[in-house]
Short mmCIF file of C-alpha atoms in Angstrom, two decimals:
data_model
loop_
_atom_site.label_atom_id
_atom_site.label_comp_id
_atom_site.label_asym_id
_atom_site.label_seq_id
_atom_site.Cartn_x
_atom_site.Cartn_y
_atom_site.Cartn_z
CA UNK E 1 15.42 -85.88 -52.02
CA UNK E 2 16.29 -83.38 -49.49
CA UNK E 3 15.92 -79.78 -50.34
CA UNK E 4 18.72 -77.37 -49.23
CA UNK E 5 18.09 -74.66 -46.82
CA UNK E 6 17.68 -72.13 -49.62
CA UNK E 7 14.91 -73.85 -51.46
CA UNK E 8 12.18 -74.03 -48.77
CA UNK E 9 10.78 -70.71 -49.31
CA UNK E 10 10.98 -70.55 -53.35
CA UNK E 11 9.58 -74.10 -53.29
CA UNK E 12 6.75 -72.95 -51.09
CA UNK E 13 6.07 -70.02 -53.39
CA UNK E 14 6.22 -72.24 -56.53
CA UNK E 15 3.75 -74.78 -55.11
CA UNK E 16 1.28 -72.02 -53.91
CA UNK E 17 1.56 -69.83 -57.19
CA UNK E 18 1.66 -72.15 -60.18
CA UNK E 19 3.64 -71.51 -63.17
CA UNK E 20 0.86 -70.25 -65.08
CA UNK E 21 -0.50 -67.80 -62.82
CA UNK E 22 3.08 -66.48 -62.33
CA UNK E 23 3.39 -65.96 -66.18
CA UNK E 24 0.19 -64.09 -66.34
CA UNK E 25 0.85 -61.98 -63.46
CA UNK E 26 4.14 -61.19 -64.87
CA UNK E 27 2.83 -60.28 -68.15
CA UNK E 28 0.07 -58.15 -66.43
CA UNK E 29 2.75 -56.16 -64.47
CA UNK E 30 4.96 -55.82 -67.81
CA UNK E 31 1.99 -54.32 -69.46
CA UNK E 32 1.29 -52.06 -66.52
CA UNK E 33 4.92 -50.88 -66.49
CA UNK E 34 4.89 -50.31 -70.11
CA UNK E 35 2.22 -48.31 -70.04
CA UNK E 36 3.45 -46.07 -67.18
CA UNK E 37 6.77 -45.75 -68.72
CA UNK E 38 5.28 -44.97 -72.17
CA UNK E 39 3.07 -42.38 -70.32
CA UNK E 40 6.03 -40.67 -68.62
CA UNK E 41 7.94 -40.42 -71.90
CA UNK E 42 4.99 -38.91 -73.62
CA UNK E 43 4.04 -36.61 -71.29
CA UNK E 44 7.87 -35.24 -70.99
CA UNK E 45 8.50 -35.06 -74.54
CA UNK E 46 5.28 -33.03 -75.51
CA UNK E 47 5.86 -30.60 -72.24
CA UNK E 48 5.93 -27.14 -73.45
CA UNK E 49 4.47 -23.87 -72.24
CA UNK E 50 4.91 -20.50 -73.69
CA UNK E 51 4.40 -17.34 -71.69
CA UNK E 52 4.62 -13.65 -72.21
CA UNK E 53 6.02 -11.66 -69.69
CA UNK E 54 5.87 -7.68 -69.36
CA UNK E 55 9.58 -6.65 -68.80
CA UNK E 56 9.53 -2.88 -69.12
CA UNK E 57 7.14 -0.04 -70.28
CA UNK E 58 8.41 2.53 -72.47
CA UNK E 59 5.93 5.51 -72.36
CA UNK E 60 2.88 3.70 -72.57
CA UNK E 61 3.64 0.75 -74.82
CA UNK E 62 4.57 -2.34 -72.61
CA UNK E 63 7.65 -4.41 -73.89
CA UNK E 64 6.92 -7.90 -74.03
CA UNK E 65 9.25 -10.95 -73.55
CA UNK E 66 8.03 -14.31 -74.69
CA UNK E 67 9.61 -17.35 -73.23
CA UNK E 68 9.29 -20.99 -74.00
CA UNK E 69 9.86 -23.86 -71.52
CA UNK E 70 10.73 -26.92 -73.35
CA UNK E 71 11.97 -30.04 -71.98
CA UNK E 72 14.92 -30.07 -74.00
CA UNK E 73 16.37 -27.16 -72.39
CA UNK E 74 17.34 -29.47 -69.13
CA UNK E 75 19.51 -32.33 -70.02
CA UNK E 76 18.19 -33.93 -66.91
CA UNK E 77 14.85 -33.94 -68.45
CA UNK E 78 16.26 -35.35 -71.79
CA UNK E 79 18.02 -38.08 -69.89
CA UNK E 80 14.40 -39.13 -67.98
CA UNK E 81 12.78 -38.93 -71.43
CA UNK E 82 15.38 -41.42 -73.05
CA UNK E 83 15.47 -43.61 -70.03
CA UNK E 84 11.71 -44.09 -69.97
CA UNK E 85 11.47 -44.59 -73.62
CA UNK E 86 14.18 -47.44 -73.15
CA UNK E 87 12.19 -48.95 -70.25
CA UNK E 88 9.10 -49.07 -72.39
CA UNK E 89 10.75 -50.51 -75.47
CA UNK E 90 12.25 -53.13 -73.07
CA UNK E 91 8.81 -53.97 -71.67
CA UNK E 92 7.27 -54.29 -74.86
CA UNK E 93 9.86 -56.65 -76.21
CA UNK E 94 9.71 -58.85 -73.26
CA UNK E 95 6.01 -59.15 -73.53
CA UNK E 96 6.40 -60.25 -76.99
CA UNK E 97 9.25 -62.74 -76.12
CA UNK E 98 6.65 -64.16 -73.39
CA UNK E 99 3.87 -64.35 -76.02
CA UNK E 100 5.71 -65.68 -79.02
CA UNK E 101 9.16 -66.66 -78.09
CA UNK E 102 8.78 -70.04 -76.41
CA UNK E 103 10.67 -71.66 -79.15
CA UNK E 104 13.52 -69.54 -79.30
CA UNK E 105 15.65 -70.89 -76.25
CA UNK E 106 19.33 -71.10 -76.71
CA UNK E 107 20.82 -73.55 -73.93
CA UNK E 108 18.20 -72.24 -71.40
CA UNK E 109 19.85 -68.72 -71.66
CA UNK E 110 16.48 -67.06 -71.91
CA UNK E 111 15.39 -66.80 -68.30
CA UNK E 112 18.92 -65.45 -66.82
CA UNK E 113 18.90 -62.96 -69.67
CA UNK E 114 15.52 -61.49 -69.01
CA UNK E 115 16.50 -61.45 -65.05
CA UNK E 116 19.74 -59.19 -66.14
CA UNK E 117 18.00 -56.96 -68.63
CA UNK E 118 15.26 -56.38 -66.01
CA UNK E 119 17.62 -55.29 -63.22
CA UNK E 120 19.73 -53.15 -65.72
CA UNK E 121 16.45 -51.49 -66.76
CA UNK E 122 15.48 -50.98 -63.11
CA UNK E 123 18.77 -49.15 -62.68
CA UNK E 124 18.26 -47.02 -65.69
CA UNK E 125 14.72 -45.88 -64.92
CA UNK E 126 15.63 -45.24 -61.24
CA UNK E 127 18.73 -42.88 -62.46
CA UNK E 128 16.14 -41.09 -64.87
CA UNK E 129 13.49 -40.54 -62.37
CA UNK E 130 15.87 -39.33 -59.50
CA UNK E 131 17.53 -36.96 -61.76
CA UNK E 132 14.43 -35.46 -62.80
CA UNK E 133 12.88 -35.32 -59.34
CA UNK E 134 15.88 -33.29 -58.19
CA UNK E 135 15.58 -30.85 -61.15
CA UNK E 136 12.05 -30.51 -60.37
CA UNK E 137 12.65 -29.73 -56.91
CA UNK E 138 15.16 -27.00 -58.08
CA UNK E 139 12.46 -25.64 -60.27
CA UNK E 140 9.88 -25.73 -57.58
CA UNK E 141 11.60 -24.45 -54.88
CA UNK E 142 14.62 -22.47 -56.31
CA UNK E 143 17.97 -22.15 -54.50
CA UNK E 144 18.76 -19.00 -52.54
CA UNK E 145 22.17 -19.69 -52.10
CA UNK E 146 22.97 -19.75 -55.83
CA UNK E 147 20.37 -16.94 -56.65
CA UNK E 148 18.16 -19.21 -58.84
CA UNK E 149 14.61 -18.30 -58.59
CA UNK E 150 11.87 -20.91 -58.72
CA UNK E 151 9.91 -21.00 -62.14
CA UNK E 152 6.86 -22.97 -61.01
CA UNK E 153 4.90 -19.79 -60.23
CA UNK E 154 5.46 -18.58 -63.72
CA UNK E 155 5.18 -21.84 -65.69
CA UNK E 156 2.44 -23.67 -63.76
CA UNK E 157 1.16 -25.88 -66.48
CA UNK E 158 4.90 -27.01 -67.46
CA UNK E 159 5.51 -27.83 -63.71
CA UNK E 160 2.30 -29.85 -63.32
CA UNK E 161 2.94 -32.06 -66.24
CA UNK E 162 6.34 -32.39 -65.56
CA UNK E 163 4.99 -33.59 -62.11
CA UNK E 164 2.50 -36.07 -63.78
CA UNK E 165 5.33 -37.53 -65.87
CA UNK E 166 7.50 -38.08 -62.62
CA UNK E 167 4.74 -39.68 -60.88
CA UNK E 168 4.32 -42.10 -63.76
CA UNK E 169 8.05 -42.73 -63.97
CA UNK E 170 8.00 -43.60 -60.33
CA UNK E 171 4.98 -46.07 -60.64
CA UNK E 172 7.02 -47.50 -63.21
CA UNK E 173 10.08 -47.60 -61.17
CA UNK E 174 8.13 -49.73 -58.22
CA UNK E 175 6.64 -51.95 -60.98
CA UNK E 176 10.14 -52.68 -62.55
CA UNK E 177 11.38 -53.68 -58.82
CA UNK E 178 8.66 -56.23 -58.65
CA UNK E 179 8.97 -57.53 -62.23
CA UNK E 180 12.68 -58.18 -61.53
CA UNK E 181 11.84 -59.94 -58.19
CA UNK E 182 9.54 -62.04 -60.21
CA UNK E 183 12.00 -62.71 -63.02
CA UNK E 184 14.58 -63.83 -60.33
CA UNK E 185 12.11 -65.84 -58.72
CA UNK E 186 11.26 -67.59 -62.01
CA UNK E 187 14.75 -68.16 -62.61
CA UNK E 188 15.50 -69.92 -59.23
CA UNK E 189 11.99 -71.99 -59.81
CA UNK E 190 12.95 -73.36 -63.17
CA UNK E 191 14.00 -76.51 -61.42
CA UNK E 192 10.82 -76.81 -59.47
CA UNK E 193 9.21 -78.65 -62.71
CA UNK E 194 12.30 -80.73 -63.19
CA UNK E 195 12.66 -83.91 -61.29
CA UNK E 196 16.34 -83.70 -59.75
CA UNK E 197 16.97 -81.29 -57.25
CA UNK E 198 20.55 -82.06 -57.34
CA UNK E 199 20.88 -79.78 -60.32
CA UNK E 200 20.04 -76.34 -57.99
CA UNK E 201 21.72 -73.01 -59.06
CA UNK E 202 22.81 -71.83 -55.63
CA UNK E 203 26.28 -72.60 -54.76
CA UNK E 204 28.23 -71.33 -51.91
CA UNK E 205 31.59 -69.66 -53.08
CA UNK E 206 34.35 -71.75 -52.67
CA UNK N 1 42.39 -70.25 -58.52
CA UNK N 2 39.79 -70.02 -55.59
CA UNK N 3 42.56 -68.12 -53.68
CA UNK N 4 43.00 -65.53 -56.33
CA UNK N 5 39.40 -65.05 -56.82
CA UNK N 6 38.95 -64.27 -53.27
CA UNK N 7 41.80 -61.99 -53.04
CA UNK N 8 40.57 -60.17 -56.12
CA UNK N 9 37.10 -59.90 -54.78
CA UNK N 10 38.58 -58.37 -51.54
CA UNK N 11 40.49 -55.95 -53.19
CA UNK N 12 38.01 -54.91 -55.37
CA UNK N 13 35.60 -54.46 -52.30
CA UNK N 14 38.38 -52.54 -50.50
CA UNK N 15 38.89 -50.19 -53.58
CA UNK N 16 35.06 -49.68 -53.76
CA UNK N 17 34.88 -48.69 -50.20
CA UNK N 18 37.67 -46.43 -50.59
CA UNK N 19 35.86 -44.66 -53.50
CA UNK N 20 32.77 -44.17 -51.85
CA UNK N 21 34.40 -42.85 -48.63
CA UNK N 22 36.50 -40.44 -50.52
CA UNK N 23 33.51 -39.30 -52.53
CA UNK N 24 31.85 -38.45 -49.08
CA UNK N 25 34.79 -36.72 -47.62
CA UNK N 26 35.74 -34.58 -50.82
CA UNK N 27 32.00 -33.46 -51.20
CA UNK N 28 31.57 -32.56 -47.50
CA UNK N 29 34.82 -30.65 -47.42
CA UNK N 30 34.04 -28.48 -50.25
CA UNK N 31 33.23 -25.09 -49.42
CA UNK N 32 34.29 -21.89 -50.29
CA UNK N 33 33.50 -18.31 -49.68
CA UNK N 34 33.19 -15.60 -52.38
CA UNK N 35 32.38 -12.17 -52.39
CA UNK N 36 30.08 -10.87 -55.21
CA UNK N 37 29.66 -7.26 -55.42
CA UNK N 38 29.16 -5.96 -51.93
CA UNK N 39 27.84 -9.01 -50.14
CA UNK N 40 29.80 -12.17 -49.42
CA UNK N 41 28.21 -15.74 -49.40
CA UNK N 42 29.29 -19.09 -48.88
CA UNK N 43 29.11 -21.97 -51.10
CA UNK N 44 28.80 -25.48 -49.52
CA UNK N 45 27.50 -28.98 -50.32
CA UNK N 46 24.26 -28.52 -48.32
CA UNK N 47 22.81 -25.92 -50.03
CA UNK N 48 21.47 -28.26 -52.64
CA UNK N 49 19.59 -31.42 -51.69
CA UNK N 50 20.92 -33.38 -54.69
CA UNK N 51 24.37 -33.10 -53.10
CA UNK N 52 23.23 -33.84 -49.42
CA UNK N 53 21.26 -37.06 -50.83
CA UNK N 54 24.66 -37.98 -52.86
CA UNK N 55 26.48 -37.67 -49.39
CA UNK N 56 23.96 -39.68 -47.53
CA UNK N 57 23.98 -42.58 -50.20
CA UNK N 58 27.57 -42.84 -50.28
CA UNK N 59 28.16 -42.69 -46.52
CA UNK N 60 25.49 -45.50 -46.28
CA UNK N 61 27.15 -47.60 -48.97
CA UNK N 62 30.66 -46.93 -47.57
CA UNK N 63 29.58 -48.37 -43.95
CA UNK N 64 27.93 -51.21 -46.02
CA UNK N 65 31.16 -51.82 -47.94
CA UNK N 66 33.34 -51.72 -44.54
CA UNK N 67 31.01 -54.21 -42.95
CA UNK N 68 31.11 -56.76 -46.14
CA UNK N 69 34.99 -56.64 -45.71
CA UNK N 70 34.77 -58.51 -42.83
CA UNK N 71 32.41 -61.25 -43.85
CA UNK N 72 33.95 -64.79 -43.60
CA UNK N 73 33.86 -66.52 -47.18
CA UNK N 74 31.83 -69.66 -46.30
CA UNK N 75 29.07 -67.56 -44.52
CA UNK N 76 25.62 -67.90 -45.68
CA UNK N 77 25.15 -64.34 -45.74
CA UNK N 78 26.84 -64.14 -49.03
CA UNK N 79 23.27 -64.45 -50.60
CA UNK N 80 22.19 -61.56 -48.62
CA UNK N 81 25.39 -59.59 -49.91
CA UNK N 82 23.96 -60.06 -53.31
CA UNK N 83 20.59 -58.69 -52.42
CA UNK N 84 22.11 -55.82 -50.88
CA UNK N 85 24.63 -55.28 -53.76
CA UNK N 86 21.80 -54.79 -56.11
CA UNK N 87 19.83 -52.40 -53.84
CA UNK N 88 23.10 -50.14 -53.28
CA UNK N 89 24.08 -50.23 -56.83
CA UNK N 90 20.74 -48.94 -57.79
CA UNK N 91 20.87 -46.28 -55.05
CA UNK N 92 24.49 -45.09 -55.95
CA UNK N 93 23.27 -44.96 -59.75
CA UNK N 94 20.28 -42.60 -58.70
CA UNK N 95 22.42 -40.57 -56.47
CA UNK N 96 25.20 -39.98 -59.13
CA UNK N 97 22.50 -38.89 -61.89
CA UNK N 98 21.06 -36.52 -59.39
CA UNK N 99 24.07 -34.70 -58.51
CA UNK N 100 25.20 -34.78 -62.01
CA UNK N 101 21.97 -33.00 -63.00
CA UNK N 102 22.49 -30.33 -60.53
CA UNK N 103 26.30 -29.80 -61.20
CA UNK N 104 25.28 -29.28 -64.89
CA UNK N 105 22.98 -26.54 -64.06
CA UNK N 106 25.62 -25.09 -61.52
CA UNK N 107 28.20 -25.14 -64.33
CA UNK N 108 26.14 -24.27 -67.66
CA UNK N 109 23.33 -22.61 -65.89
CA UNK N 110 19.77 -22.48 -67.69
CA UNK N 111 18.90 -19.45 -69.40
CA UNK N 112 15.31 -19.79 -69.95
CA UNK N 113 14.80 -20.11 -66.27
CA UNK N 114 17.06 -17.11 -65.56
CA UNK N 115 19.48 -19.40 -63.72
CA UNK N 116 22.97 -18.12 -63.86
CA UNK N 117 26.06 -20.47 -63.73
CA UNK N 118 27.69 -20.15 -60.49
CA UNK N 119 31.23 -21.89 -61.34
CA UNK N 120 33.07 -18.73 -62.19
CA UNK N 121 32.47 -17.16 -59.14
CA UNK N 122 33.24 -20.09 -56.52
CA UNK N 123 35.91 -22.10 -58.61
CA UNK N 124 37.41 -24.10 -56.10
CA UNK N 125 34.03 -25.19 -54.63
CA UNK N 126 32.97 -26.22 -58.21
CA UNK N 127 36.28 -28.20 -59.03
CA UNK N 128 35.97 -30.13 -55.65
CA UNK N 129 32.39 -30.94 -56.55
CA UNK N 130 33.59 -32.27 -59.92
CA UNK N 131 36.39 -34.18 -58.21
CA UNK N 132 33.76 -35.74 -55.85
CA UNK N 133 31.37 -36.66 -58.73
CA UNK N 134 34.26 -38.17 -60.75
CA UNK N 135 35.19 -40.42 -57.77
CA UNK N 136 31.46 -41.23 -57.24
CA UNK N 137 30.95 -42.25 -60.93
CA UNK N 138 34.04 -44.53 -60.28
CA UNK N 139 32.61 -46.04 -57.39
CA UNK N 140 29.18 -46.64 -59.54
CA UNK N 141 31.21 -48.57 -61.86
CA UNK N 142 32.84 -50.75 -59.43
CA UNK N 143 29.73 -51.55 -57.39
CA UNK N 144 28.19 -52.78 -60.86
CA UNK N 145 31.02 -54.93 -61.25
CA UNK N 146 31.10 -56.05 -57.81
CA UNK N 147 27.34 -56.70 -58.22
CA UNK N 148 27.67 -58.83 -61.49
CA UNK N 149 30.46 -60.87 -59.76
CA UNK N 150 28.64 -61.76 -56.83
CA UNK N 151 25.68 -62.70 -58.68
CA UNK N 152 27.91 -65.10 -60.87
CA UNK N 153 29.59 -66.45 -57.84
CA UNK N 154 26.90 -66.83 -55.27
CA UNK N 155 24.05 -67.78 -57.62
CA UNK N 156 24.94 -69.52 -60.69
CA UNK N 157 22.51 -68.13 -63.27
CA UNK N 158 24.17 -69.15 -66.31
CA UNK N 159 24.36 -72.80 -65.08
CA UNK N 160 27.93 -73.17 -65.82
CA UNK N 161 28.70 -75.67 -62.86
CA UNK N 162 27.15 -78.78 -63.53
CA UNK N 163 27.77 -80.34 -59.98
#
């Protein structure tokens, strides 16, 4: 049985990296991605800082103004929190499906569904992380053309925690990229355990 | 049937290329000079790194879209097109979300940070940026459709063709 030209590299990976090792690697990566995304969500949602400024002085008594910086003042951070929450839920569900769901497989639909959902969540977390990154850059540097002052020198702890959440989210993004790659590889290598290589799933467009 | 599929794909790719190119052009050509109190300033897209990122990503994607239009339909490079479609769709979604975040601050301001909205001073610039973002959003939707379609055509993930 001759292999097609597009099957040599995945077949090689399939021989070197057995099914069990792939499965446990994927599970470990999903656990890490779940932890990273959940950490990003939690740190962003609980991000709050209150600070009192002296605005003016009337006579000898200073006039204070108390400002609170919360994450929901900025819609980009709300989107960031929602996106990372959804990604962490997705990874949790996928872990459970992997551990418990080998009986539920409707017409071999499970593997393509997992690969598609992984790619969708990759797009989601990339959108959320990027929007929050640009908003954080605006808060850190300000924008002199629009006369927007930077706020990180006043709300330093808020900015630091936001930076931590962003780092966790970018880590989750990198992990989701590798997870998507592995899911697609699993989809391609589903035929490596079967004996007929005619039923391959790479077809050229007609 | 195959002929209509090919024409449909080519048309969709052409429209997606046009939308990314027009998003670049509209964003780059948006500038307005305004006078506030005594001094005048000019609002242009390169003031904000988010809009610069939007322009760069859409330029790269329009170059890619232009090159893919000339790919012959039986070439082996269509598998690379699937992978590149995935990468560029994700880049487009991240660029549009970043630009939307900054444009929201420009339109509504942020009272806690003391950032005033600038849209009422530079209305023409604001409207043009909004137009570029709408066109960019359409291009994101089109590229997602193209990615799903090329995934279905080149790879056969649902195992529909039992050949």
